[in-house]
Coordinates of C-alpha atoms in Angstrom, one line a residue:
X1 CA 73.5 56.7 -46.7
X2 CA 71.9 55.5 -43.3
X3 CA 74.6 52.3 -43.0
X4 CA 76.8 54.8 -43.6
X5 CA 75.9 57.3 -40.8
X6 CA 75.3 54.1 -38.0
X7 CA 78.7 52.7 -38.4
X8 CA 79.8 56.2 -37.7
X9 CA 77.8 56.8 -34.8
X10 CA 80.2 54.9 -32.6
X11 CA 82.5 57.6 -32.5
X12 CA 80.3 60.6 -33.7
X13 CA 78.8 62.1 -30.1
X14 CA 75.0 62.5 -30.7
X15 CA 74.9 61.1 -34.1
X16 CA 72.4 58.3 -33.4
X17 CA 70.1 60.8 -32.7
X18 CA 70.1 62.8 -36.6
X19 CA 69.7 58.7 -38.4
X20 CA 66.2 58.6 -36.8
X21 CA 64.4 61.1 -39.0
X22 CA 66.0 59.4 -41.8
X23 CA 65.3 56.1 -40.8
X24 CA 61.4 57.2 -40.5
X25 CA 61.6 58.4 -44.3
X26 CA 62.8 55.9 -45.5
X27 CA 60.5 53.1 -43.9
X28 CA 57.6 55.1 -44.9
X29 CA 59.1 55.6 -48.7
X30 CA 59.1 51.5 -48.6
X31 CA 55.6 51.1 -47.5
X32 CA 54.3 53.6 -50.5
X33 CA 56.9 51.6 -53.2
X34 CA 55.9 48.3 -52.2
X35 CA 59.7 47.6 -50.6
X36 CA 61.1 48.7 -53.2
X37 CA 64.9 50.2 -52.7
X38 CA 65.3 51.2 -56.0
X39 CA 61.9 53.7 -55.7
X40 CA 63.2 57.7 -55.7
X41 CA 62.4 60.1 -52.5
X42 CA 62.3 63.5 -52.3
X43 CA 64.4 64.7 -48.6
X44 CA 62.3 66.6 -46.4
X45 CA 63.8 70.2 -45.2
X46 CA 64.2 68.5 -41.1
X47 CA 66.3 65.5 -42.8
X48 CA 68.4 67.8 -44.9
X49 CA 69.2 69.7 -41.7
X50 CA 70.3 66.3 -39.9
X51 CA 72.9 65.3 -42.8
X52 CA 74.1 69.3 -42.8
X53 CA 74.2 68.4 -39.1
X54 CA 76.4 64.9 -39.9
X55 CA 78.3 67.4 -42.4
X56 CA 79.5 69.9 -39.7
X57 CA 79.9 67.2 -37.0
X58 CA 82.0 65.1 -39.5
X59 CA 84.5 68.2 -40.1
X60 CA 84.6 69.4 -36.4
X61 CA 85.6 65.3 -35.7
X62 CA 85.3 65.9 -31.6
X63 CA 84.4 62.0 -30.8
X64 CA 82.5 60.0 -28.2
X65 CA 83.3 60.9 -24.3
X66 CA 84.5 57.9 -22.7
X67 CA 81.6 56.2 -21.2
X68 CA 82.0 56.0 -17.1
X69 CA 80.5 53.7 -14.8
X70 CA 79.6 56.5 -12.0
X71 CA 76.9 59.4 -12.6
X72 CA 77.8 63.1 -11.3
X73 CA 73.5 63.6 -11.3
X74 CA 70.6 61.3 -10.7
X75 CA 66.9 62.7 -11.7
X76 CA 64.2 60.8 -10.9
X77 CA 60.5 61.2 -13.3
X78 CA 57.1 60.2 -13.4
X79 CA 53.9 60.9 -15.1
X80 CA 50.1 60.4 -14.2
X81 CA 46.9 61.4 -16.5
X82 CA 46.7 64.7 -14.8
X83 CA 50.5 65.6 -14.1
X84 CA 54.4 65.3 -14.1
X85 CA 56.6 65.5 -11.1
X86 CA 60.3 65.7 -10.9
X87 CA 62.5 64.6 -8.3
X88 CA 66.7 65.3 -7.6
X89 CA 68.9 65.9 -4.7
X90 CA 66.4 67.1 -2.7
X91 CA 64.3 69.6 -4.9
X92 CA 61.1 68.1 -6.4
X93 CA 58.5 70.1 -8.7
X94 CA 55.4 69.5 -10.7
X95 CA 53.1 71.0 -13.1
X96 CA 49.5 69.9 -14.9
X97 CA 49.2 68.5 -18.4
X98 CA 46.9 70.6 -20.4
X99 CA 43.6 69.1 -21.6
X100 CA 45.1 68.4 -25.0
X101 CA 48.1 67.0 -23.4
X102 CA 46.3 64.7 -21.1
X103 CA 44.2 62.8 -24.0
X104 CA 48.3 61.2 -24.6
X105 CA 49.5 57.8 -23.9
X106 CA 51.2 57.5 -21.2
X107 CA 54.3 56.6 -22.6
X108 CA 54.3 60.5 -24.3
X109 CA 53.7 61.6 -20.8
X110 CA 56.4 60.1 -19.5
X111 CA 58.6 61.1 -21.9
X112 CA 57.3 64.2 -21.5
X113 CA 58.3 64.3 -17.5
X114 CA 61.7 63.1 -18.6
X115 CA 61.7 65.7 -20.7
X116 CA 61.1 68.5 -17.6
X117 CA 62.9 66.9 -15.2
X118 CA 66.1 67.2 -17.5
X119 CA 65.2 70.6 -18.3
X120 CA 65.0 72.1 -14.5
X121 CA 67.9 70.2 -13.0
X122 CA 70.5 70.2 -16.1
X123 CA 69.7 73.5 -17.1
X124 CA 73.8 75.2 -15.9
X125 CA 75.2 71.5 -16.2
X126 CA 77.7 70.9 -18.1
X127 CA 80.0 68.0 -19.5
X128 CA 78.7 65.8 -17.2
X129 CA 76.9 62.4 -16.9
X130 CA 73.4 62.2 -15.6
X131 CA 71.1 59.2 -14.8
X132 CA 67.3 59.2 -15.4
X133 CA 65.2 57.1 -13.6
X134 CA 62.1 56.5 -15.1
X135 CA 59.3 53.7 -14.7
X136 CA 58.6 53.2 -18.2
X137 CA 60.5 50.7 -20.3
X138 CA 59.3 52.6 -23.9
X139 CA 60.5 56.2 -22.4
X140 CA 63.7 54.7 -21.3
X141 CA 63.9 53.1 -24.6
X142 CA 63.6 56.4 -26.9
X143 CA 66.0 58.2 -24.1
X144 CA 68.6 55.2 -24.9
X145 CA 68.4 54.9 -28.4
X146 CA 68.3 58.2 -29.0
X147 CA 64.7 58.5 -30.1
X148 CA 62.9 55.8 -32.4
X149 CA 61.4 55.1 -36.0
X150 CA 57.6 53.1 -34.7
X151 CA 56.2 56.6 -33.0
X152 CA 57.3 59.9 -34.3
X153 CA 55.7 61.7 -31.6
X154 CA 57.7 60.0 -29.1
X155 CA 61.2 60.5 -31.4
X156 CA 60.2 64.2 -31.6
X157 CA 60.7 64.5 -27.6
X158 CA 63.6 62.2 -27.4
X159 CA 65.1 64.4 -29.5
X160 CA 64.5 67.5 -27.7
X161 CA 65.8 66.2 -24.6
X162 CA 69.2 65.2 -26.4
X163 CA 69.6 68.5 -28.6
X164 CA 69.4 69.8 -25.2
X165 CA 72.4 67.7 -23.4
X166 CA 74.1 68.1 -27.1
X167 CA 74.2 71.8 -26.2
X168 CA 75.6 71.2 -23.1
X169 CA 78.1 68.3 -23.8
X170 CA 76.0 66.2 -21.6
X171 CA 76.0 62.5 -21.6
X172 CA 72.6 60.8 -20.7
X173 CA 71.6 57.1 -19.7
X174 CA 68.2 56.1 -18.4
X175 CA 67.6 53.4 -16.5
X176 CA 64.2 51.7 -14.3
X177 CA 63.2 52.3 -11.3
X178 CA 60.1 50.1 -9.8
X179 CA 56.9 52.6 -9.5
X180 CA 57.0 51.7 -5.7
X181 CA 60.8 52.8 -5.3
X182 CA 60.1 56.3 -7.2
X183 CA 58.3 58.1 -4.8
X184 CA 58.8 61.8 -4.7
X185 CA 58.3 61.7 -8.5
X186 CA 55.0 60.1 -8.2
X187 CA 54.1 62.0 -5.7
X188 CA 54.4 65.2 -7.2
X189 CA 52.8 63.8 -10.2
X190 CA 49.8 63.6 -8.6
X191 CA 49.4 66.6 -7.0
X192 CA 45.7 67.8 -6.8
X193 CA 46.8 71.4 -5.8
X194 CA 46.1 73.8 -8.0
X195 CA 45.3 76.9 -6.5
X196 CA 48.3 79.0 -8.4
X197 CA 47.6 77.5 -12.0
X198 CA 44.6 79.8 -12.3
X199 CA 44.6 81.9 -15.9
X200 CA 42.6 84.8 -16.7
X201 CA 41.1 84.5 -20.0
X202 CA 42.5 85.3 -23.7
X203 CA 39.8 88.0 -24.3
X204 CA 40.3 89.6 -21.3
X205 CA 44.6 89.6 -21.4
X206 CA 44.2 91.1 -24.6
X207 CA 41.6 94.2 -23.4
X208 CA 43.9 94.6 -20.6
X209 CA 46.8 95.2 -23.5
X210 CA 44.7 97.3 -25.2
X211 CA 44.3 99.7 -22.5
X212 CA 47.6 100.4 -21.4
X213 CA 48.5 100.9 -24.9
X214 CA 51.9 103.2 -24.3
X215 CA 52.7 100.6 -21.7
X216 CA 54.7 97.2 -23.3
X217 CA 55.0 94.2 -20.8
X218 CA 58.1 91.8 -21.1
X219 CA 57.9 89.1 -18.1
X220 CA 54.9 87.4 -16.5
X221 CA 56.2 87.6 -12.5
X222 CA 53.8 84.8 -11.6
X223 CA 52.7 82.3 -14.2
X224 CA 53.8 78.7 -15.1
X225 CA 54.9 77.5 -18.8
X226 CA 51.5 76.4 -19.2
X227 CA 49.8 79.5 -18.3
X228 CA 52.2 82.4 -19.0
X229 CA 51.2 85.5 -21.0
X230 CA 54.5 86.1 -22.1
X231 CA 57.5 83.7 -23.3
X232 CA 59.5 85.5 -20.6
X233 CA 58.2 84.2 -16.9
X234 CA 58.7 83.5 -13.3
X235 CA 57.6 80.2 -11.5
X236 CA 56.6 79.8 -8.2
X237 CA 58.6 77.0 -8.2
X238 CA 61.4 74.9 -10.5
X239 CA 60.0 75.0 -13.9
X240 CA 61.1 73.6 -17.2
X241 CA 61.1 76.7 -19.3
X242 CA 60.5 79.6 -17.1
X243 CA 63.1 82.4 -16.7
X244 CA 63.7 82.9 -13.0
X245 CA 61.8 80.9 -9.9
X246 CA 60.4 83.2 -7.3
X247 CA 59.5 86.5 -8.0
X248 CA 60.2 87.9 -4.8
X249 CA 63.4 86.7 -4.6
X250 CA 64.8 89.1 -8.0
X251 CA 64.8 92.7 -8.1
X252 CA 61.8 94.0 -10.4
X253 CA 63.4 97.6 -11.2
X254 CA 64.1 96.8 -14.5
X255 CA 61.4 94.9 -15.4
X256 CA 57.9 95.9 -17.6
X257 CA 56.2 93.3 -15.5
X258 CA 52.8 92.1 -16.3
X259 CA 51.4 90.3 -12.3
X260 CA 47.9 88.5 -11.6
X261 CA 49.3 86.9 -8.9
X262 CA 47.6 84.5 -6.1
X263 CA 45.1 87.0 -3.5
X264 CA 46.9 85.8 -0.7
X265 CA 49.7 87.7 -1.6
X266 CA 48.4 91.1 -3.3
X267 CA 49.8 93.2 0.0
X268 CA 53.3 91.5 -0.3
X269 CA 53.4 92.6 -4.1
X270 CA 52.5 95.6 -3.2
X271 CA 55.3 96.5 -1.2
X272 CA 57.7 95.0 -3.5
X273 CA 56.5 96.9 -6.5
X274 CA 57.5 100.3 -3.7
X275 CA 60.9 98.9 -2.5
X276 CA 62.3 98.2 -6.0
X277 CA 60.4 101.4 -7.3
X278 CA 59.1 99.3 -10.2
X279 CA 56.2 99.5 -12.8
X280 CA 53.9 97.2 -14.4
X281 CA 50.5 96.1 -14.7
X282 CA 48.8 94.2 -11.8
X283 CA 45.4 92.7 -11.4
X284 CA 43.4 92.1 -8.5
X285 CA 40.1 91.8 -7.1
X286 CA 37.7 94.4 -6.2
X287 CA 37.5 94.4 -3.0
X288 CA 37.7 97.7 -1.5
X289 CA 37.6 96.3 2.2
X290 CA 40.9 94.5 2.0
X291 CA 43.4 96.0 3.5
X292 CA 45.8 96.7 0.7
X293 CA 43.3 98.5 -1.4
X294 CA 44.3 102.1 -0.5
X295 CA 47.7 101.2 -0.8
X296 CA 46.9 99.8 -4.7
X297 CA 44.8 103.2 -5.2
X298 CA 47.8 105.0 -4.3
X299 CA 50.4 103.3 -6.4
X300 CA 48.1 103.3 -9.0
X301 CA 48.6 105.7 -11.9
X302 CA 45.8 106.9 -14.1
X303 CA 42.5 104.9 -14.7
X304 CA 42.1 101.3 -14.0
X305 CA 40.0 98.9 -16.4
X306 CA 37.1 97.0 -14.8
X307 CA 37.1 93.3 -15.6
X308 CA 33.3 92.3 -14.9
X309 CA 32.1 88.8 -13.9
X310 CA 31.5 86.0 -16.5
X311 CA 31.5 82.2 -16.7
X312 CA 35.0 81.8 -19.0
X313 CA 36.6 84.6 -16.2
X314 CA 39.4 82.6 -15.2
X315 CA 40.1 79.1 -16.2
X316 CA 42.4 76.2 -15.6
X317 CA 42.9 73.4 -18.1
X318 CA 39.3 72.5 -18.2
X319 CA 38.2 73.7 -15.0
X320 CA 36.9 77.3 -14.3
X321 CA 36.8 78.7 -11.5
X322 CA 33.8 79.1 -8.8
X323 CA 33.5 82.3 -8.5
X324 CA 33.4 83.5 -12.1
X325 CA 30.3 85.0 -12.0
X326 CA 30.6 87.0 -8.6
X327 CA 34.2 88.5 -9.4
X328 CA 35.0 91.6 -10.6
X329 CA 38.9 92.3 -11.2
X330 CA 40.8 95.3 -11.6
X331 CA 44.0 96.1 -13.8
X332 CA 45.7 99.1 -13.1
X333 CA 49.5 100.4 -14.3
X334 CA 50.8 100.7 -10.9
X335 CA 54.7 102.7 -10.2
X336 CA 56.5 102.6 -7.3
X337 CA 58.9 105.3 -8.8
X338 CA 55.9 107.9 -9.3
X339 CA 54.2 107.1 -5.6
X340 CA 57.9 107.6 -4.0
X341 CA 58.3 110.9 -5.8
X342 CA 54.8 112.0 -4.6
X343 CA 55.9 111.0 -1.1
X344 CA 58.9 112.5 -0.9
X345 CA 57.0 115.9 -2.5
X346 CA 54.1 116.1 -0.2
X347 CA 57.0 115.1 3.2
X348 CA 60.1 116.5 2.0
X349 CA 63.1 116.0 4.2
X350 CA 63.9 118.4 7.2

């Protein structure tokens, strides 16, 4: 059935990429029957879905894009032991590997950045061709043959990144690019700034949860996919899988928002929670001498939970931070709506 499905693939779009699953069974079935082809093998569920996928593909007969010489997008990736950074027509982003993600070869990892880039830049394309310029000959391998049989792990996010231009009608090529050509890419891959990745702990999200309990959050105004409390999120900047970048730059009305954002910028949330007259929960520091503490004692409504110092307080990948014995935090439900209406009671118009 493979032969079958290759000498299709020439004019099947994306059918390369649903042989490799297949192709990984059946290698493995001939290392456990001593090569033997007339041995039986029981289909796994994910290679029954990729010959239902050859079934519907097959009947809906839409063919291969004519292949052009010119690109309509070019994204650059790169990958070091501690990050990913992503690079295209001017807008560059990176993020941190996790401490499970970082123990990887570096082949993953690059993959992996592929894998972002591709995500943040080709997120509204559509039917269009896109070059990827990547410094590793086995990452542009998987991306070119449509993921690979030797390393499972690698075919897994070769896959993803094609499902994803599949559902987009998106035709991808990657080719190299010298590490010493691809600088904004390695650059932002080894960004040592970290500042915003801070995460408060598990034990403490969930008692803050617990407290508001008539109170459900839906979007995490300023997180990253690797510290997010909530599948819905904003970035600070481009991220492969958050919902909007920017907080301040959307209207929060409408939003149950859950906010631990950066200190620097507790006064500035503050007024935006006033002028859009939203509600959510929002932690900060106590520190009554700042001066946006009266204003977050006024906004706030009912009690606030005390969050007391301990070594785990806040963490990021492996690192904690230094002050986690010293700092006491502060969740409160705060509403913009209710301190307007007390305003406008206490001063109504002439």
């Amino acid at each position: 059935i493979i032969g079958h499905l290759v000498s299709c693939c020439p004019a099947v779009a994306y059918g390369m990429l649903y042989t490799k699953r297949l192709e990984h069974l059946k290698v493995t079935a001939l290392l456990q029957h001593a090569d033997s082809f007339s041995a039986k093998i029981r289909l796994s569920s994910t290679c029954k879905l990729d010959i239902l996928w050859w079934i519907s593909a097959i009947k809906l007969n839409q063919g291969f894009p004519v292949v052009r010489d010119s690109f309509d997008f070019e994204i650059f990736s790169d990958a070091s032991k501690s990050g990913w950074g992503v690079f295209c027509n001017g807008v560059k982003s990176h993020g941190f590997w996790t401490k499970d993600l970082s123990n990887r070869s570096i082949n993953y990892l690059e993959l992996k950045a592929a894998l972002y880039g591709i995500r943040i830049f080709a997120h509204d394309l559509h039917n269009l061709r896109i070059l990827l310029r990547i410094d590793n000959t086995t990452a542009i391998s998987y991306v070119n043959r449509y993921g690979g049989v030797a390393f499972p792990s690698l075919n897994e996010i070769a896959r993803e990144i094609w499902q994803f231009c599949e559902k987009r009608s998106l035709t991808l090529f990657a080719s190299y690019i010298p590490s010493k050509l691809n600088v904004e890419a390695d650059k932002e891959s080894r960004c040592s700034v970290y500042e915003t990745e801070w995460e408060l702990s598990h034990s403490d999200f969930s008692n803050i949860i617990h407290f508001f309990p008539g109170f459900s959050c839906e979007v995490d105004l300023f997180a990253s996919f690797t510290n997010a409390k909530f599948d819905q999120f904003v970035a600070w900047k481009p991220d492969p899988y958050c919902w909007k970048v920017d907080a301040f730059t959307i209207c929060w009305s409408h939003i149950r928002f859950y906010a631990f954002p950066p200190f620097s910028i507790i006064s500035r949330v503050l007024q935006k929670i006033i002028t859009d007259e939203a509600e959510g929960i929002l932690i900060v520091p106590l520190w009554p001498s700042q001066h946006w503490f009266p204003l977050f004692k006024q906004i706030c409504v009912g009690n606030v939970l005390h969050i007391k110092p301990h070594s785990h307080l806040l963490f990021f990948c492996d690192r904690l931070h230094p002050l986690n014995n010293q700092l006491t935090l502060i969740a409160g439900f705060l509403s913009g709506k209710q301190w307007k209406n007390k305003t406008f009671q206490r001063n109504p118009p002439n």
